[in-house]
Amino acid sequence: MNAVWTLFRSNVRTKKLQNGLTTLLILLSALMLSTSVIVISNTQNLFTDMHNKTNGSHQILTLERGLHDPKQFKQWWDEQQGVTASELMPYRNLSGIIHQGKEINKTLYMMDTPKLPFKVDKLVWAQGEERSTPEAGTVWIPTSLSYSNGINVGDKVSFKTGQGIFELKVAGVVVDIPYGAPFTTNARIWMNSQDYEKQFQSMQGKDMYMMGLRFADYDANTQYWKLFEQKFGTPNLESKDSFESIFSFYLIMNKMIGFVMIFLGVVMLLVALFTIGFTISDAILANYRTIGILKSCGLSSAGIIATYMSQYALLSIVGIIPGLTSSHFLSKIIVESSLSSLKTSRSNLAMQGNVMAIVVGISVFLLVILCVLIYANKARSVQPVQAIRYGMSEMDNSKRTRRLSTDGTHQLGFDRFPVMLTIGFRNVLKNVKSSLLMLVLTTITSAVLVFGFVLLYSIIAIPKTASLWGYDNSNIAVTIFNESAFSHNQFEKDMRSDPRIKNFGWYKYISGVIASEKSEDSGTADAPSMNVYISVAGGSYDQAGFSVFKGTNPQHKNEIAIGVNISKKLNKDIGDVMEVYINGKKHSLMVTGIYQSIANMSYSARITADVISGENFGNSNDEVCFVNLHDSTQSDQVVREINEQYKEALSAVTQKTLIDSVFTEAVGMLILPMSIMDLIFIVVTCIIIYSTCRINIRKESKTYGIYKSIGMTANRIRMSVAMGIAALSVIGAIIGICAGIYILPIILEQILADYGIVKLPLVMHWGGILPIAFISIVSAVFGSWLSTRVIAKTAPRILVIE
């Protein structure tokens, strides 16, 4: 036991650098894995806790088109046992809010606020004084609108209506669960009843109504809707937002970040285990004779193995504990950034998941011990006599003798290369295991760097790929906010007479219901009716830039294109016929195309205006006109002119402005975690290559001493080693670029498929990809260059003696 203890202390004391690097690898592995687990678990837990705290709705129903009687609708749900229905809340739609002269593009639900407390979707105060209703002249706004646009209590905000612009003061900022998720394009504005009546009583149109439902057992909600259909003779013909869609966009960013971190954390752990295995194998070979002597003196193989086990157990504990501690703070930064809309000034987000982090730490510890046991077990094969005589096994000695007796260099043709290249290539080819480790490292690092860059750049460049995300690809979007001051005929005449305008078309969005269908399989339940968002085109979908990845957009009266999630859920493909309720009428439509869309998670569809008889496009504020130009660079100028000419009737914005308002937040959330992961891999690559090269230099010290003694300068030797590592890392970078572009996105697509994106729209910017991948080469070469400083500092005679 004393011998084991003495060897343990010697290994810890004499190999400080190597032990420090191993500890750092274990720390980083534990950090990334535990951070990802904490991020994912907290995202779900924090949302669930807030949802339960507010008695949050499982479904939000909106009665917009008068297809159901609101009072009868409300009465029926109040009569149902096991369901809590909210108040029937009147509202009107407006487009955009103005704060400090800047117009924020969001769809606003201007609510006639009932008295608090609400039975469902209780509001949680983030800022301001809590009251039963807003005071006259004030409004309450959601945290999602406040935090992302810098609107605080006391600020004044303005709204456009058909009669002009009215201004109200922000008296409260509230957590509004159904409309508070990241990337939401909607917001509920809670108004005083007198203000609501004053501003909207003379406005064209009628009040619409909103109601939330909370089920005692959410899984039973389909049974209630079947009863509803039996009672009223039709499915719910108005809009219905489900719990899944409410929850999904709270989770999407952290799910992406967490999944990527888990994948990279596992890769990091595998690298750490491979490095530990390589280090132990090298240590056994380097100390083969010493081990043989120890065994001849009576030390058992189990004692030698115990030496390595105790050493790496200590290093694991030293690395895992700070890794788990750091993960708590890193995950808190990520979660608070992505779930800021659930945070209030009265309370911070309470982080959980410490138990999961401890489980991760124990798992990492056990894997390290198992790896050490497997590789250290090689010490059992050391035969004392052979070790003392040869310094290796007799078989290895025979192989070495045969290798030295042949002119391997001539066979490989190294005599044709310059001396420096030959030395560099020899260093790489002779140390196969360490070279393989360095190749894997540079491949992984370049893959991570390239993937992170491509993902961020693709989100930044979404205006170029908007149609592949389910949006239009037009240059300008025009919305009407004052129907009485708008002349449809004059507007279209102006558009046609402007030589800069290529084409334009009117589009609108309505709710529809895909009718329930009988299952062909007797063992499978019938598919329930499904509420979907339907886009109606008064023009051409293709002209507006809407794309499909299978089939074509609808062009005729009996055609429909559907989102990928509808296609998967109902098992519908091109050529199939669907029964769809639109405005209360049943239509049989043939599927002509399938598209992906992150908006509404691809639970949406597209039809032409011919499907809906009697529709008159271009005269309603729930419509949008998409305009394309011959020269897209003139978009800003045309928008300014349209807004100036029709300032009392409509609002025009460029497509880039609309897209940026949604995805700028996503870029901000991704930058921090992706940057941290990239930096970690760069540093790890550098330090592992530094450590590996130091081991190789120690083994080859006599050879380098001979090089110096015959007149080769230290810098030339160092450059030779660096050139070999550079050549190896270039190969790794090339493989890594392919992996970062073609393999890692496939993994991410598995997550985004639930959100309606089955093929991630990537934008390849090679001017950025190549320099980013080059960083892994620089990191590898820098690590190897640092490791060869010992050659410059040591005299040739000492190197030869060693």
mmCIF file with all atom_site columns, N, CA and C in Angstrom, residues 182-183 253 256-257 337 452-463 659-675:
data_model
loop_
_atom_site.group_PDB
_atom_site.id
_atom_site.type_symbol
_atom_site.label_atom_id
_atom_site.label_alt_id
_atom_site.label_comp_id
_atom_site.label_asym_id
_atom_site.label_entity_id
_atom_site.label_seq_id
_atom_site.pdbx_PDB_ins_code
_atom_site.Cartn_x
_atom_site.Cartn_y
_atom_site.Cartn_z
_atom_site.occupancy
_atom_site.B_iso_or_equiv
_atom_site.pdbx_formal_charge
_atom_site.auth_seq_id
_atom_site.auth_comp_id
_atom_site.auth_asym_id
_atom_site.auth_atom_id
_atom_site.pdbx_PDB_model_num
ATOM 1   N N  . PRO A 1 182 ? -40.938 34.113 -26.583 1.00 0.00 ? 182 PRO A N  1
ATOM 2   C CA . PRO A 1 182 ? -39.989 34.741 -27.507 1.00 0.00 ? 182 PRO A CA 1
ATOM 3   C C  . PRO A 1 182 ? -40.493 34.632 -28.942 1.00 0.00 ? 182 PRO A C  1
ATOM 4   N N  . PHE A 1 183 ? -40.152 35.619 -29.758 1.00 0.00 ? 183 PHE A N  1
ATOM 5   C CA . PHE A 1 183 ? -40.485 35.680 -31.194 1.00 0.00 ? 183 PHE A CA 1
ATOM 6   C C  . PHE A 1 183 ? -41.967 35.889 -31.477 1.00 0.00 ? 183 PHE A C  1
ATOM 7   N N  . MET A 1 253 ? -35.753 27.864 -28.318 1.00 0.00 ? 253 MET A N  1
ATOM 8   C CA . MET A 1 253 ? -34.366 28.307 -28.316 1.00 0.00 ? 253 MET A CA 1
ATOM 9   C C  . MET A 1 253 ? -33.522 27.504 -27.339 1.00 0.00 ? 253 MET A C  1
ATOM 10  N N  . MET A 1 256 ? -32.920 24.047 -28.627 1.00 0.00 ? 256 MET A N  1
ATOM 11  C CA . MET A 1 256 ? -31.852 24.044 -29.626 1.00 0.00 ? 256 MET A CA 1
ATOM 12  C C  . MET A 1 256 ? -30.484 24.136 -28.958 1.00 0.00 ? 256 MET A C  1
ATOM 13  N N  . ILE A 1 257 ? -30.343 25.128 -28.069 1.00 0.00 ? 257 ILE A N  1
ATOM 14  C CA . ILE A 1 257 ? -29.060 25.344 -27.396 1.00 0.00 ? 257 ILE A CA 1
ATOM 15  C C  . ILE A 1 257 ? -28.679 24.124 -26.566 1.00 0.00 ? 257 ILE A C  1
ATOM 16  N N  . SER A 1 337 ? -31.835 34.843 -20.284 1.00 0.00 ? 337 SER A N  1
ATOM 17  C CA . SER A 1 337 ? -31.851 35.546 -21.567 1.00 0.00 ? 337 SER A CA 1
ATOM 18  C C  . SER A 1 337 ? -33.019 35.097 -22.426 1.00 0.00 ? 337 SER A C  1
ATOM 19  N N  . GLY A 1 452 ? -21.590 26.700 -36.018 1.00 0.00 ? 452 GLY A N  1
ATOM 20  C CA . GLY A 1 452 ? -22.052 27.887 -35.294 1.00 0.00 ? 452 GLY A CA 1
ATOM 21  C C  . GLY A 1 452 ? -22.134 29.099 -36.199 1.00 0.00 ? 452 GLY A C  1
ATOM 22  N N  . PHE A 1 453 ? -21.121 29.282 -37.051 1.00 0.00 ? 453 PHE A N  1
ATOM 23  C CA . PHE A 1 453 ? -21.128 30.434 -37.961 1.00 0.00 ? 453 PHE A CA 1
ATOM 24  C C  . PHE A 1 453 ? -22.255 30.320 -38.980 1.00 0.00 ? 453 PHE A C  1
ATOM 25  N N  . VAL A 1 454 ? -22.399 29.136 -39.580 1.00 0.00 ? 454 VAL A N  1
ATOM 26  C CA . VAL A 1 454 ? -23.429 28.947 -40.611 1.00 0.00 ? 454 VAL A CA 1
ATOM 27  C C  . VAL A 1 454 ? -24.823 29.146 -40.025 1.00 0.00 ? 454 VAL A C  1
ATOM 28  N N  . LEU A 1 455 ? -25.042 28.637 -38.802 1.00 0.00 ? 455 LEU A N  1
ATOM 29  C CA . LEU A 1 455 ? -26.355 28.776 -38.175 1.00 0.00 ? 455 LEU A CA 1
ATOM 30  C C  . LEU A 1 455 ? -26.670 30.252 -37.905 1.00 0.00 ? 455 LEU A C  1
ATOM 31  N N  . LEU A 1 456 ? -25.734 30.966 -37.296 1.00 0.00 ? 456 LEU A N  1
ATOM 32  C CA . LEU A 1 456 ? -25.957 32.384 -37.000 1.00 0.00 ? 456 LEU A CA 1
ATOM 33  C C  . LEU A 1 456 ? -26.115 33.197 -38.276 1.00 0.00 ? 456 LEU A C  1
ATOM 34  N N  . TYR A 1 457 ? -25.254 32.935 -39.256 1.00 0.00 ? 457 TYR A N  1
ATOM 35  C CA . TYR A 1 457 ? -25.332 33.703 -40.506 1.00 0.00 ? 457 TYR A CA 1
ATOM 36  C C  . TYR A 1 457 ? -26.636 33.412 -41.244 1.00 0.00 ? 457 TYR A C  1
ATOM 37  N N  . SER A 1 458 ? -27.096 32.165 -41.169 1.00 0.00 ? 458 SER A N  1
ATOM 38  C CA . SER A 1 458 ? -28.343 31.805 -41.852 1.00 0.00 ? 458 SER A CA 1
ATOM 39  C C  . SER A 1 458 ? -29.538 32.518 -41.231 1.00 0.00 ? 458 SER A C  1
ATOM 40  N N  . ILE A 1 459 ? -29.507 32.692 -39.889 1.00 0.00 ? 459 ILE A N  1
ATOM 41  C CA . ILE A 1 459 ? -30.598 33.417 -39.230 1.00 0.00 ? 459 ILE A CA 1
ATOM 42  C C  . ILE A 1 459 ? -30.512 34.905 -39.560 1.00 0.00 ? 459 ILE A C  1
ATOM 43  N N  . ILE A 1 460 ? -29.288 35.443 -39.560 1.00 0.00 ? 460 ILE A N  1
ATOM 44  C CA . ILE A 1 460 ? -29.109 36.855 -39.910 1.00 0.00 ? 460 ILE A CA 1
ATOM 45  C C  . ILE A 1 460 ? -29.553 37.111 -41.356 1.00 0.00 ? 460 ILE A C  1
ATOM 46  N N  . ALA A 1 461 ? -29.281 36.127 -42.224 1.00 0.00 ? 461 ALA A N  1
ATOM 47  C CA . ALA A 1 461 ? -29.591 36.277 -43.653 1.00 0.00 ? 461 ALA A CA 1
ATOM 48  C C  . ALA A 1 461 ? -30.965 35.723 -44.005 1.00 0.00 ? 461 ALA A C  1
ATOM 49  N N  . ILE A 1 462 ? -31.864 35.631 -43.040 1.00 0.00 ? 462 ILE A N  1
ATOM 50  C CA . ILE A 1 462 ? -33.200 35.086 -43.306 1.00 0.00 ? 462 ILE A CA 1
ATOM 51  C C  . ILE A 1 462 ? -33.957 35.842 -44.405 1.00 0.00 ? 462 ILE A C  1
ATOM 52  N N  . PRO A 1 463 ? -33.764 37.174 -44.554 1.00 0.00 ? 463 PRO A N  1
ATOM 53  C CA . PRO A 1 463 ? -34.443 37.826 -45.691 1.00 0.00 ? 463 PRO A CA 1
ATOM 54  C C  . PRO A 1 463 ? -34.155 37.160 -47.035 1.00 0.00 ? 463 PRO A C  1
ATOM 55  N N  . ILE A 1 659 ? -38.981 40.822 -41.002 1.00 0.00 ? 659 ILE A N  1
ATOM 56  C CA . ILE A 1 659 ? -38.235 39.626 -40.623 1.00 0.00 ? 659 ILE A CA 1
ATOM 57  C C  . ILE A 1 659 ? -37.319 39.919 -39.437 1.00 0.00 ? 659 ILE A C  1
ATOM 58  N N  . ASP A 1 660 ? -36.651 41.059 -39.487 1.00 0.00 ? 660 ASP A N  1
ATOM 59  C CA . ASP A 1 660 ? -35.721 41.417 -38.408 1.00 0.00 ? 660 ASP A CA 1
ATOM 60  C C  . ASP A 1 660 ? -36.443 41.539 -37.069 1.00 0.00 ? 660 ASP A C  1
ATOM 61  N N  . SER A 1 661 ? -37.693 42.026 -37.101 1.00 0.00 ? 661 SER A N  1
ATOM 62  C CA . SER A 1 661 ? -38.426 42.206 -35.852 1.00 0.00 ? 661 SER A CA 1
ATOM 63  C C  . SER A 1 661 ? -38.696 40.878 -35.163 1.00 0.00 ? 661 SER A C  1
ATOM 64  N N  . VAL A 1 662 ? -38.679 39.778 -35.931 1.00 0.00 ? 662 VAL A N  1
ATOM 65  C CA . VAL A 1 662 ? -38.942 38.460 -35.366 1.00 0.00 ? 662 VAL A CA 1
ATOM 66  C C  . VAL A 1 662 ? -37.649 37.744 -34.981 1.00 0.00 ? 662 VAL A C  1
ATOM 67  N N  . PHE A 1 663 ? -36.625 37.809 -35.848 1.00 0.00 ? 663 PHE A N  1
ATOM 68  C CA . PHE A 1 663 ? -35.465 36.952 -35.678 1.00 0.00 ? 663 PHE A CA 1
ATOM 69  C C  . PHE A 1 663 ? -34.243 37.622 -35.051 1.00 0.00 ? 663 PHE A C  1
ATOM 70  N N  . THR A 1 664 ? -34.263 38.937 -34.896 1.00 0.00 ? 664 THR A N  1
ATOM 71  C CA . THR A 1 664 ? -33.141 39.590 -34.216 1.00 0.00 ? 664 THR A CA 1
ATOM 72  C C  . THR A 1 664 ? -32.992 39.054 -32.802 1.00 0.00 ? 664 THR A C  1
ATOM 73  N N  . GLU A 1 665 ? -34.107 38.781 -32.153 1.00 0.00 ? 665 GLU A N  1
ATOM 74  C CA . GLU A 1 665 ? -34.093 38.230 -30.802 1.00 0.00 ? 665 GLU A CA 1
ATOM 75  C C  . GLU A 1 665 ? -33.427 36.857 -30.780 1.00 0.00 ? 665 GLU A C  1
ATOM 76  N N  . ALA A 1 666 ? -33.677 36.054 -31.817 1.00 0.00 ? 666 ALA A N  1
ATOM 77  C CA . ALA A 1 666 ? -33.075 34.720 -31.877 1.00 0.00 ? 666 ALA A CA 1
ATOM 78  C C  . ALA A 1 666 ? -31.565 34.804 -31.996 1.00 0.00 ? 666 ALA A C  1
ATOM 79  N N  . VAL A 1 667 ? -31.078 35.737 -32.815 1.00 0.00 ? 667 VAL A N  1
ATOM 80  C CA . VAL A 1 667 ? -29.636 35.915 -32.976 1.00 0.00 ? 667 VAL A CA 1
ATOM 81  C C  . VAL A 1 667 ? -29.004 36.292 -31.643 1.00 0.00 ? 667 VAL A C  1
ATOM 82  N N  . GLY A 1 668 ? -29.642 37.213 -30.929 1.00 0.00 ? 668 GLY A N  1
ATOM 83  C CA . GLY A 1 668 ? -29.116 37.632 -29.633 1.00 0.00 ? 668 GLY A CA 1
ATOM 84  C C  . GLY A 1 668 ? -29.021 36.485 -28.642 1.00 0.00 ? 668 GLY A C  1
ATOM 85  N N  . MET A 1 669 ? -30.008 35.575 -28.661 1.00 0.00 ? 669 MET A N  1
ATOM 86  C CA . MET A 1 669 ? -30.001 34.445 -27.739 1.00 0.00 ? 669 MET A CA 1
ATOM 87  C C  . MET A 1 669 ? -28.928 33.420 -28.103 1.00 0.00 ? 669 MET A C  1
ATOM 88  N N  . LEU A 1 670 ? -28.635 33.279 -29.399 1.00 0.00 ? 670 LEU A N  1
ATOM 89  C CA . LEU A 1 670 ? -27.692 32.254 -29.839 1.00 0.00 ? 670 LEU A CA 1
ATOM 90  C C  . LEU A 1 670 ? -26.237 32.682 -29.705 1.00 0.00 ? 670 LEU A C  1
ATOM 91  N N  . ILE A 1 671 ? -25.972 33.973 -29.791 1.00 0.00 ? 671 ILE A N  1
ATOM 92  C CA . ILE A 1 671 ? -24.588 34.446 -29.842 1.00 0.00 ? 671 ILE A CA 1
ATOM 93  C C  . ILE A 1 671 ? -23.798 34.017 -28.613 1.00 0.00 ? 671 ILE A C  1
ATOM 94  N N  . LEU A 1 672 ? -24.356 34.231 -27.416 1.00 0.00 ? 672 LEU A N  1
ATOM 95  C CA . LEU A 1 672 ? -23.610 33.925 -26.189 1.00 0.00 ? 672 LEU A CA 1
ATOM 96  C C  . LEU A 1 672 ? -23.270 32.441 -26.060 1.00 0.00 ? 672 LEU A C  1
ATOM 97  N N  . PRO A 1 673 ? -24.252 31.514 -26.089 1.00 0.00 ? 673 PRO A N  1
ATOM 98  C CA . PRO A 1 673 ? -23.888 30.097 -25.909 1.00 0.00 ? 673 PRO A CA 1
ATOM 99  C C  . PRO A 1 673 ? -23.014 29.550 -27.026 1.00 0.00 ? 673 PRO A C  1
ATOM 100 N N  . MET A 1 674 ? -23.274 29.960 -28.281 1.00 0.00 ? 674 MET A N  1
ATOM 101 C CA . MET A 1 674 ? -22.450 29.469 -29.380 1.00 0.00 ? 674 MET A CA 1
ATOM 102 C C  . MET A 1 674 ? -21.021 29.999 -29.265 1.00 0.00 ? 674 MET A C  1
ATOM 103 N N  . SER A 1 675 ? -20.863 31.242 -28.846 1.00 0.00 ? 675 SER A N  1
ATOM 104 C CA . SER A 1 675 ? -19.524 31.809 -28.670 1.00 0.00 ? 675 SER A CA 1
ATOM 105 C C  . SER A 1 675 ? -18.766 31.080 -27.572 1.00 0.00 ? 675 SER A C  1
#
